[in-house]
Every structure is written in structure tokens, then in C-alpha cells.
Coordinates of C-alpha atoms in Angstrom, one line a residue:
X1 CA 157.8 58.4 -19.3
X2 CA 155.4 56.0 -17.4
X3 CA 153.5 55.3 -20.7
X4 CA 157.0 54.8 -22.6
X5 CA 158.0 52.2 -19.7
X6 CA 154.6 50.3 -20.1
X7 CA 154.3 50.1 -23.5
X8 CA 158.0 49.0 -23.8
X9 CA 157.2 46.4 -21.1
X10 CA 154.2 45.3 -23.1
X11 CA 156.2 44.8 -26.8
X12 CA 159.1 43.2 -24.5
X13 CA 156.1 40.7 -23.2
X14 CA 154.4 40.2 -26.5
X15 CA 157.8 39.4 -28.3
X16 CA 158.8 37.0 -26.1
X17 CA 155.2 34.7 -26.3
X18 CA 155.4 35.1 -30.6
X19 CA 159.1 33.6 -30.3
X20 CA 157.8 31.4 -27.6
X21 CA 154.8 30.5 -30.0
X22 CA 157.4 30.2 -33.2
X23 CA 159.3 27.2 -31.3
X24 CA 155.6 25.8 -30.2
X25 CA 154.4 25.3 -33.5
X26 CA 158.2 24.7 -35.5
X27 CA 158.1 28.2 -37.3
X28 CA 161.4 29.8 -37.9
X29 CA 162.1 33.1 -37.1
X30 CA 165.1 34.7 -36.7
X31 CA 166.7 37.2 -33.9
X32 CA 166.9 40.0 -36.4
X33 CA 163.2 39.9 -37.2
X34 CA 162.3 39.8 -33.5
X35 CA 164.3 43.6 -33.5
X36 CA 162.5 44.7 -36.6
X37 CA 159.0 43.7 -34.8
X38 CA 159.8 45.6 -31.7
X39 CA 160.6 48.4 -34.3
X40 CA 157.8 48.3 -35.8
X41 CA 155.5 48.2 -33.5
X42 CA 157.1 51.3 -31.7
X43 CA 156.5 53.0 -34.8
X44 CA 153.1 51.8 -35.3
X45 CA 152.3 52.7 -31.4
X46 CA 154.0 56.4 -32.4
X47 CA 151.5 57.0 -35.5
X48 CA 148.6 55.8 -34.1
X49 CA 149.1 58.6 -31.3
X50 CA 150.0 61.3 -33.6
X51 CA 146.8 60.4 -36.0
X52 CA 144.0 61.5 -33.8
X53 CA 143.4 62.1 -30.2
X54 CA 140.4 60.4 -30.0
X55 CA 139.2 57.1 -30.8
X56 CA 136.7 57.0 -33.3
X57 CA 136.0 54.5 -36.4
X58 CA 138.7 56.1 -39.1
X59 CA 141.1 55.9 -35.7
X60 CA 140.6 51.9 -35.9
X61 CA 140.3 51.9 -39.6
X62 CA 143.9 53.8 -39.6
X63 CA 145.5 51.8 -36.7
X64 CA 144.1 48.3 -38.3
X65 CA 145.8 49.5 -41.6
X66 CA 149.2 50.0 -39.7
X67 CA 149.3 46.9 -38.2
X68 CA 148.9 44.8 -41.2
X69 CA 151.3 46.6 -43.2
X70 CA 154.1 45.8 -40.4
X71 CA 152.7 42.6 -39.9
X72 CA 153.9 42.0 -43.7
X73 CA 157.0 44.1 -43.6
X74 CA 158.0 41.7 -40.4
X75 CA 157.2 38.5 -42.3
X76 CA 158.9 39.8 -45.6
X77 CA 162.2 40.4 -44.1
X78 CA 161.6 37.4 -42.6
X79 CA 161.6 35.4 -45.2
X80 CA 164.1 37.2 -46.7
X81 CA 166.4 36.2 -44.1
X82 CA 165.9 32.6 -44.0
X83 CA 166.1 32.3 -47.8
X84 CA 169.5 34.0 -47.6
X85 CA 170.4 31.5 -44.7
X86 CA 169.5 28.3 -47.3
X87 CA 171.8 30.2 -50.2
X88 CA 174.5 30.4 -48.1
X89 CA 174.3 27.0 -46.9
X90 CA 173.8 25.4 -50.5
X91 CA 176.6 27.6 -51.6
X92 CA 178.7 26.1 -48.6
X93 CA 177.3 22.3 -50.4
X94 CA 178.4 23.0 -53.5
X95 CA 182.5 24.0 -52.7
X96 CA 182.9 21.0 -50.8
X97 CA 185.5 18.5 -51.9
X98 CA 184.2 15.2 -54.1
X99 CA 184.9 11.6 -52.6
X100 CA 187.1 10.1 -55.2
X101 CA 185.1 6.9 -56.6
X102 CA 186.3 3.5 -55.4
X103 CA 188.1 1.9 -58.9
X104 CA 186.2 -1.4 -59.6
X105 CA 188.5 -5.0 -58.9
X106 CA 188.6 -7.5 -61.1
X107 CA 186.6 -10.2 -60.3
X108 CA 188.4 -13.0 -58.8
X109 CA 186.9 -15.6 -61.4
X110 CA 188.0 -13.6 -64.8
X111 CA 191.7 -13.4 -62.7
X112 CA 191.7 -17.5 -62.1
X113 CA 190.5 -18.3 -65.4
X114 CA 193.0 -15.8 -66.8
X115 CA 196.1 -17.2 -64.9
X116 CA 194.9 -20.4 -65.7
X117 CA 195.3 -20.0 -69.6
X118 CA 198.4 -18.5 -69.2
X119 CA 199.7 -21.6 -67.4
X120 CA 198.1 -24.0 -70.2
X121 CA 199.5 -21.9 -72.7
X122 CA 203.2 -21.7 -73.5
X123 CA 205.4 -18.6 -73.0
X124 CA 207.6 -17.0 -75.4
X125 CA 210.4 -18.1 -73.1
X126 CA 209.6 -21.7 -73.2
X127 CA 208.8 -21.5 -77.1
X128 CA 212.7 -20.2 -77.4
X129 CA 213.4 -22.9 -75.3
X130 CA 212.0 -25.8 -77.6
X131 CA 213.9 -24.3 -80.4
X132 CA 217.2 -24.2 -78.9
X133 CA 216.9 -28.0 -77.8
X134 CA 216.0 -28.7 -81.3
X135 CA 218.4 -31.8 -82.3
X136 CA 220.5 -31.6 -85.0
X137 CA 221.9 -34.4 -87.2
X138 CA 225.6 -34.0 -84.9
X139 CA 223.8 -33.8 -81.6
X140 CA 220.8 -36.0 -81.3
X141 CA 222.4 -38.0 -78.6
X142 CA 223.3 -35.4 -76.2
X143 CA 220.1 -33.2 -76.4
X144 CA 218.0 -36.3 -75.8
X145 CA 218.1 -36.8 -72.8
X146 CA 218.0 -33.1 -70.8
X147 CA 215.4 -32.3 -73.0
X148 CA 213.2 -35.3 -71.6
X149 CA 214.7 -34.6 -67.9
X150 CA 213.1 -30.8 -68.7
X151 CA 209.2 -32.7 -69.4
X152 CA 209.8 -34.8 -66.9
X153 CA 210.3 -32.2 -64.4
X154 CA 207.3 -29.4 -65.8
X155 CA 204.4 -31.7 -66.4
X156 CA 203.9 -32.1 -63.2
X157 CA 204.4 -28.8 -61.9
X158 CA 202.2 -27.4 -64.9
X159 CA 199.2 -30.3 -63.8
X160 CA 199.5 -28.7 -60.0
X161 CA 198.8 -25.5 -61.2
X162 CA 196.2 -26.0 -63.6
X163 CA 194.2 -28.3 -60.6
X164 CA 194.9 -25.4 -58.4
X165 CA 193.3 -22.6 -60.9
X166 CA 190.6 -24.9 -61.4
X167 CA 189.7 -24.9 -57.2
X168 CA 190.2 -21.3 -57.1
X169 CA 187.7 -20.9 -60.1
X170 CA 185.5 -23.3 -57.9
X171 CA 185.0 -21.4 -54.9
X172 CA 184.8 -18.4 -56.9
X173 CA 181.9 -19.8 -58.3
X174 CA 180.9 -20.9 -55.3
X175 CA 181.2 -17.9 -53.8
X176 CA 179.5 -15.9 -56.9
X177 CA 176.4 -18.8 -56.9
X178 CA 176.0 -18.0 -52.9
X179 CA 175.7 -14.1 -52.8
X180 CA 173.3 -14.8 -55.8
X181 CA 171.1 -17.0 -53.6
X182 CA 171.4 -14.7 -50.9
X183 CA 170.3 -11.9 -53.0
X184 CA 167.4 -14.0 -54.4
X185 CA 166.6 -14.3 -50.5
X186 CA 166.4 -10.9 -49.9
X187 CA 164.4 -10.4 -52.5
X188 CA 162.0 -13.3 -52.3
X189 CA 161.9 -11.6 -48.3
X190 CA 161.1 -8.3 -49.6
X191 CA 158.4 -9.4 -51.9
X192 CA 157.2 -11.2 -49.2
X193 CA 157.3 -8.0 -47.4
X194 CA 155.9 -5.6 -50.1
X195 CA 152.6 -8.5 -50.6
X196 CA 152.5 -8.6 -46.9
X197 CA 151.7 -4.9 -46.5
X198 CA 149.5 -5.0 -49.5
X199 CA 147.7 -7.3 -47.9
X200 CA 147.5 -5.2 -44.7
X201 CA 146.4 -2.4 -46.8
X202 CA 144.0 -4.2 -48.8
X203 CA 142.6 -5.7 -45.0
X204 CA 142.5 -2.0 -43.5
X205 CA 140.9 -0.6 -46.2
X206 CA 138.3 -3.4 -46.5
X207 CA 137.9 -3.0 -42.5
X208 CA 137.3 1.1 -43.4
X209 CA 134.6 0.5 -45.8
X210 CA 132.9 -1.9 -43.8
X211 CA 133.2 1.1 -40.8
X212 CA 132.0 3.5 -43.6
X213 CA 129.1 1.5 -44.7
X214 CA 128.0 0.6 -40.9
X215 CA 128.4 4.8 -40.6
X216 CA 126.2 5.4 -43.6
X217 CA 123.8 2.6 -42.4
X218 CA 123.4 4.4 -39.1
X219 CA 123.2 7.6 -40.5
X220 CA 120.6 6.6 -43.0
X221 CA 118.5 4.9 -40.1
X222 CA 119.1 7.7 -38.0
X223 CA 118.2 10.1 -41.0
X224 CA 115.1 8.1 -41.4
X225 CA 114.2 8.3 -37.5
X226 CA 114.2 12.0 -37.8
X227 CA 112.1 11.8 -40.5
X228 CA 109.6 9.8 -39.1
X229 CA 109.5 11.7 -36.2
X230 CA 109.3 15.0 -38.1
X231 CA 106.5 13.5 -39.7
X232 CA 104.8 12.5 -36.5
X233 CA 105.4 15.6 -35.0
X234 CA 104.0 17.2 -38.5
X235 CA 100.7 14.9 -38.3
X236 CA 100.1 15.6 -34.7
X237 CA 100.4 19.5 -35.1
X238 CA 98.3 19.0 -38.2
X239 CA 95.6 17.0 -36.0
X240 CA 96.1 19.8 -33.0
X241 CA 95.6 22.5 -35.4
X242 CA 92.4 20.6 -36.8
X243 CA 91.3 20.0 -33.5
X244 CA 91.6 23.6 -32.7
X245 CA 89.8 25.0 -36.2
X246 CA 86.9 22.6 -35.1
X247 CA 86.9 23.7 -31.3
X248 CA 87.1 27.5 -33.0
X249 CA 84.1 26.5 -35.1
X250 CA 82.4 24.9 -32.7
X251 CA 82.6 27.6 -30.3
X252 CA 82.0 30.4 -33.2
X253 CA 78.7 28.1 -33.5
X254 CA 77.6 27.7 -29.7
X255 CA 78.6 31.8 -29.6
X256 CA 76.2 32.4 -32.4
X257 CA 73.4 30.2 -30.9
X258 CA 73.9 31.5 -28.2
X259 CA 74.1 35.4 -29.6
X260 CA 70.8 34.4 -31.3
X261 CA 69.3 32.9 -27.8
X262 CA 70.3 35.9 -26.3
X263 CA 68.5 38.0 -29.2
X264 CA 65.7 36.0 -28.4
X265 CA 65.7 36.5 -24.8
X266 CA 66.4 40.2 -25.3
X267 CA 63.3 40.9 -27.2
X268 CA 61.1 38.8 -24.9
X269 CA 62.8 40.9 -22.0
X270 CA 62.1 44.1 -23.5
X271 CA 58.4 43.0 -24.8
X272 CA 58.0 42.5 -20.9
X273 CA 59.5 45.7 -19.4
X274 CA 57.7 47.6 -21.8
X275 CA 54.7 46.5 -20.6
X276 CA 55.8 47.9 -17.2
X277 CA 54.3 51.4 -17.0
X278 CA 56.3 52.8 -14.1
X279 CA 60.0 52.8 -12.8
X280 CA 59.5 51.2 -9.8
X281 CA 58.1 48.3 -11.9
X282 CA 61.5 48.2 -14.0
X283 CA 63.6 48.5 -10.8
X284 CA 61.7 45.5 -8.8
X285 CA 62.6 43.0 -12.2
X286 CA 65.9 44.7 -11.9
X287 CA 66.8 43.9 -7.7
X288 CA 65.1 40.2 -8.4
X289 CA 67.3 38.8 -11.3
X290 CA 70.1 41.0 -9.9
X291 CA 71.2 38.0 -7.9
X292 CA 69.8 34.9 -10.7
X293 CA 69.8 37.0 -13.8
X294 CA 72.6 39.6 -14.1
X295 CA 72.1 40.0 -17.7
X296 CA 68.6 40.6 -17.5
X297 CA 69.3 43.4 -14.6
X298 CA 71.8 45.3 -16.7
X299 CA 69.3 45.3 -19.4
X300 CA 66.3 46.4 -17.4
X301 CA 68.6 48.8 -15.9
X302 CA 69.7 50.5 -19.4
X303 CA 66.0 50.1 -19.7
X304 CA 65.2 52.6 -17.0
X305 CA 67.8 54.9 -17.7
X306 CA 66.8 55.3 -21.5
X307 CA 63.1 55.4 -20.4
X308 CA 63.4 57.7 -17.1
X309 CA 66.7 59.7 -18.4
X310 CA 65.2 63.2 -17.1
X311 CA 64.2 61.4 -13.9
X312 CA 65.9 62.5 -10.5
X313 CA 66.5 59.2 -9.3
X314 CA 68.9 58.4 -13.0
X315 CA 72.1 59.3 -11.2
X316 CA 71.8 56.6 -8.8
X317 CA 70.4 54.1 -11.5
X318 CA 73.8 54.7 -13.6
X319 CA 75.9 54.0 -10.1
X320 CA 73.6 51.0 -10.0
X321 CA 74.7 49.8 -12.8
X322 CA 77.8 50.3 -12.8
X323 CA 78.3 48.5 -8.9
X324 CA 77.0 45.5 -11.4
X325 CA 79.0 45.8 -14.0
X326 CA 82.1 46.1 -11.3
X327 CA 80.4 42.6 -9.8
X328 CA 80.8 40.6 -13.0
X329 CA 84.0 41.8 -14.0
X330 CA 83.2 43.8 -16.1
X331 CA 85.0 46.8 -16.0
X332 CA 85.1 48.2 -19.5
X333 CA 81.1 48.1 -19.6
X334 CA 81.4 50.3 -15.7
X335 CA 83.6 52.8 -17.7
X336 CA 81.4 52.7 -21.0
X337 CA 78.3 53.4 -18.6
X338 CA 80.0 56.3 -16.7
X339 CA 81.1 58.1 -19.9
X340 CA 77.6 58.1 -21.9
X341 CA 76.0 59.3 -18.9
X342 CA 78.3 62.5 -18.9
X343 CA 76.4 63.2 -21.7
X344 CA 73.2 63.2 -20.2
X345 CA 71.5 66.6 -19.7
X346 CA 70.7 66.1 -16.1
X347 CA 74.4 64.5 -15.4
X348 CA 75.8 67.5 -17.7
X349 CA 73.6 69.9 -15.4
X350 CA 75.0 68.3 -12.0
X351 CA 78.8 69.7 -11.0
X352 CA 79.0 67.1 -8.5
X353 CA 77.7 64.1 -10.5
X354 CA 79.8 65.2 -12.9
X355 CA 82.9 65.0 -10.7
X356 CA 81.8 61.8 -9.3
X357 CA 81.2 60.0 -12.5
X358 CA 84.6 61.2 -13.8
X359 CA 86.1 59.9 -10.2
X360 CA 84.7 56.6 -11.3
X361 CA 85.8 56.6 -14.8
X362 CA 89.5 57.1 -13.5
X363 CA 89.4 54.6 -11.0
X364 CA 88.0 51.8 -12.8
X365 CA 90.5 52.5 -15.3
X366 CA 93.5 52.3 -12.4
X367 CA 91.7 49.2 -11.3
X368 CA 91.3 47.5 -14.9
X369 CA 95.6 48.3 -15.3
X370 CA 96.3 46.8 -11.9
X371 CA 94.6 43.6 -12.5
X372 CA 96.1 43.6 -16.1
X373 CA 99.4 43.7 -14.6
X374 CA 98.8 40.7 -12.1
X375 CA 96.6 39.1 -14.9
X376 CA 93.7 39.5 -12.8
X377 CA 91.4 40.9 -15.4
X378 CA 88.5 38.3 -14.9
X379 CA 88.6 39.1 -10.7
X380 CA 85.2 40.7 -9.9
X381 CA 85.6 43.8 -7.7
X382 CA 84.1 42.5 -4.2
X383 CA 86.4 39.4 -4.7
X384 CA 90.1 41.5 -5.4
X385 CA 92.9 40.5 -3.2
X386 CA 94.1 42.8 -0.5
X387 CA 97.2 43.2 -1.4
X388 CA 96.0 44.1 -5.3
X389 CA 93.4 46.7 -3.6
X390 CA 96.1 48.4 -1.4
X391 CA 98.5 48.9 -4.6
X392 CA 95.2 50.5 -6.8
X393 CA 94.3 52.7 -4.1
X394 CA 98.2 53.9 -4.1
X395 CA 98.0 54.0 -7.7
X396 CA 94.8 55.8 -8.0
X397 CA 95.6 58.2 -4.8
X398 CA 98.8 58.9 -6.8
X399 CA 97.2 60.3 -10.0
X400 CA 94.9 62.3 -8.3
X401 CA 97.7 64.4 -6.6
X402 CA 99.6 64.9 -10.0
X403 CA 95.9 65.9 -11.3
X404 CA 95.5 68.0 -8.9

């Protein structure tokens, strides 16, 4: 019942913001498609919890489907609706009585002029007239005289008339000539008008490709800037990566004069050593270029140890070198040292040294990760921060317990 209530609460909601919405934007949408929405939905809300109980991809794909397909049902009917409303309204048009069409008038000129020539022309009574007063042989003397009392009497009434017509046709003239000036006004006005706005038009859109050319101008400048800066910024990584192929050559070079100095020095150094015939010989070169010469102490020590390998005192010479190795940083040439002297017969023989060099190995590989991690890895041992030596003894402490 609660999820009935909530989802009824929710369509209420959602119908209310789409008819909201329709007024907004000036859509049309009838009360009856509002009903059929809520409907639909409903329905739509009932199938997609009948489908599946859970809510997986084809669930989506299903409900997705639904909604579309009342989506167009809703908009359907609809339309439907409103073009029934518009057939009923031009039906409603179309039975509606006609205005009867004003009849057209006469024009007052045509009426003058046509009164007019029926007062210069004689009627059929007056014609009937002349013949009666015809004279005759017996009556000339009497008819004389009312007949001339009768001319006397209509030419000037007939002269009034006629001058009278001829005003009327005046001023209809008049009038005619007027409301054809006044026409010609308003037509001369509205040409006026019409060139007027052309001209405005014409102005505007001369004013809008002038703003069109001034916005192609700065985009072509700004176009161009870009590209001159692309090609500055080209040029200069072109010069940075030259500069860098000829520092990379140049260092490739000084490494291999150097590697060839060092070749150099090597064979002098072991020319001299072997002309040492005893190990305490190779051990006193070693403790004096310790401090001036570490190089040439790590070699007279490998020395030793490949000359005097079954001696007892090896052991201490491989933790020798190794403290010296640790001293100038380096830490994979410690561990390299301590795993090819577990190899060594008299290391192989000793349990302890065994353990101890293996001790060594595993430390010196904790200490190497540490100092990776705080990107450290050119620290020498005696000169490793605190705070760094506290967290590899932690480190180291812990994966001995788990060895163990």
C-alpha cells in the first residue's frame, strides 16, 4: 500500500511539472492526454515489476522499451485530439452565415451628368406639348401668344438647372480629383516608406559585413598568432630536443673517455697489485685510497678476494667491501658482492657466514626499497636520515618475523 501511495504521489508530481512545462514552452496538451499519461505510466510501473525481480541489463533494456512505446502512444492520442479540436472548429467556420455584399452606388458624377442631359433634352411630354400648340391657319392669333408666355417662363428655369448640374458635376470632380491626390500621397508616402527601409536594410547589412569582415580579419590574425606561436613553440622544442641529443652525445662521449680512462687506469692498477706478493700488501693500497680512491679500493679489494679466496681472513674482506659499497651508494654492487660470495667454498662451508651474508643481502635490499620510496636512492648509508633508518629497521624487523 505504502509503495502504491508513493508511486501515485510521484506520477501526481511528475504530471503536474510536464503540464507546467507544456504552458512554459507554448505546447498544447490537452486534460485527456494528462489521464492517459498517468495510465500509462501505471501500466508501465505494473510491467516493469512483473518482468523481473531483479535489475539487470535486459530489465533496463525492457523498461526503456516500455517507456518509449507510451511516450508515443501519449503523444499520438495527443495529437489526435488536437487535430479533432481544429476539425470541429473549421467545421463550426464553414456553417456560419455570409455578410451580404454592400451593392455599389452610382457615382455622383455619372448621376449629375445624367440629370443634366435629361434637362437639356426634351421630354415626351413637352414634345406633345409643341404639337398641340402648333398654329393652324384659324388660330394663329390666339396660340401666339401663350405659346411664347410658355418660353418665356421655361428658359429660365431650364438655364438654372443646367448651371446647377454643371456645379454639382464640379465638385464631383473636385471631389474625385482630391481623393485621387490623396491617394497619390499615400502612395508617394509609402514608397517613400518601402525605399526608406530598403535603405535601412541595405545600411544594416552593409554595417554586418563590415562586422563580418572585421570578425574574419581578427580571426585570421588571431589564426596567424597561433600559428606563429605553434611554430615558435615547434622551433624551440626542436632546438631543446637538439640540445638534448647533443648533451646525450656529449655525455655518451665523456662516458666513453672516460670508460676508456678507467680501462686504462684499471690495467695500470692491476699491473701494480700484481706485483704485490702478499695480502697485506693488497689490503694497505686498499685502507690508503679507501678515503681518496674508492674505486681503486673496491678494485684492490675484489683483487684480494679473487687472489686469497681460500684465505681465512676472505669473510671479513667481502664485509669490507661491502661497508664500501654501502658508503658510495652503492647498494646493488653490496648485494651483488654478498650473493657471489655464497658461492665461495669457504662461505658455502661456514653456517654462520652463510646466515650473515644472507642477513645482509635482505637488508640492503629493504634499505635500497626504502630509499626508492622517498627517492633517496643516491643517499650513502652513514648519511640516511633518521627518520628513513627507523622505518627500514621496522621494515626489515618485520620480514624477518614473517620469515621466521
Amino acid at each position: 500500500m505504502t509503495f502504491v501511495l508513493i508511486t501515485g504521489s510521484i506520477m501526481a508530481i511528475s504530471i503536474f511539472l510536464i503540464y507546467r512545462l507544456c504552458r512554459y514552452f507554448g505546447i498544447e496538451m490537452k486534460w485527456t492526454s494528462l489521464v492517459l499519461c498517468a495510465v500509462m505510466a501505471f501500466v508501465v510501473n505494473g510491467m516493469a515489476i512483473t518482468m523481473s525481480p531483479f535489475l539487470d541489463r535486459g530489465h533496463y533494456l525492457r523498461l526503456g522499451i516500455l517507456v518509449v512505446t507510451a511516450a508515443a502512444v501519449v503523444t499520438l492520442f495527443n495529437e489526435r485530439m488536437l487535430r479533432r479540436e481544429e476539425a470541429l472548429a473549421g467545421h463550426h467556420c464553414a456553417v456560419l452565415p455570409t455578410a451580404e455584399l454592400p451593392v455599389e452606388e452610382d457615382s455622383p458624377v455619372e448621376d449629375t451628368i445624367l440629370q443634366a442631359r435629361r434637362q437639356d433634352s426634351p421630354t415626351v411630354a413637352e414634345e406633345s406639348a409643341k404639337e398641340t400648340v402648333t398654329p393652324t391657319d384659324n388660330t394663329t392669333e390666339k396660340t401666339d401668344v401663350p405659346v411664347a408666355a410658355i418660353s418665356a417662363t421655361a428658359k429660365p428655369q431650364e438655364n438654372n438647372e443646367a448651371e446647377k448640374a454643371v456645379a454639382e458635376a464640379r465638385l464631383a470632380a473636385q471631389a474625385i480629383a482630391d481623393k485621387k491626390a490623396k491617394q497619390d500621397a499615400e502612395k508617394a508616402q509609402k514608397e517613400a516608406e518601402a525605399a526608406a527601409e530598403a535603405e535601412a536594410k541595405a545600411k544594416k547589412a552593409a554595417q554586418e559585413r563590415a562586422a563580418q569582415k572585421k570578425r574574419e580579419e581578427a580571426a585570421r590574425k588571431k589564426a596567424e598568432a597561433v600559428a606563429k606561436k605553434q611554430a615558435a613553440a615547434k622551433a624551440k622544442a626542436e632546438a631543446a630536443e637538439k640540445a638534448r641529443q647533443e648533451a646525450a652525445a656529449k655525455k655518451a662521449q665523456q662516458e666513453k673517455e672516460l670508460a676508456e680512462k678507467q680501462k686504462v687506469h684499471e690495467q695500470k692498477l692491476k699491473q701494480e697489485l700484481s706485483s704485490m706478493d702478499s695480502l697485506d700488501a693488497i689490503l694497505d693500497f686498499a685502507y690508503e685510497t679507501k678515503d681518496t680512491q674508492p674505486k681503486d679500493a673496491i678494485f684492490a679489494y675484489r683483487e684480494a678476494i679473487t687472489r686469497y679466496g681460500d684465505d681465512d681472513y676472505t669473510p671479513f674482506l667481502i664485509i669490507e667491501l661491502g661497508n664500501l659499497y654501502k658508503e658510495q651508494a652503492n647498494y646493488r654492487g653490496a648485494i651483488a658482492t654478498y650473493k657471489q660470495a655464497l658461492d665461495m667454498p669457504i662461505i658455502a662451508r661456514n653456517d654462520t657466514m652463510r646466515q650473515e651474508f644472507t642477513k645482509n643481502i635482505h637488508y640492503l635490499g629493504t634499505v635500497q626499497d626504502i630509499l626508492a620510496k622517498h627517492a633517496a636512492l643516491s643517499t650513502p648509508f652513514p648519511q640516511i636520515p633518521g627518520n628513513i633508518m627507523q622505518e627500514i629497521e621496522t621494515e626489515f624487523q618485520a620480514h624477518s618475523d614473517s620469515a621466521k
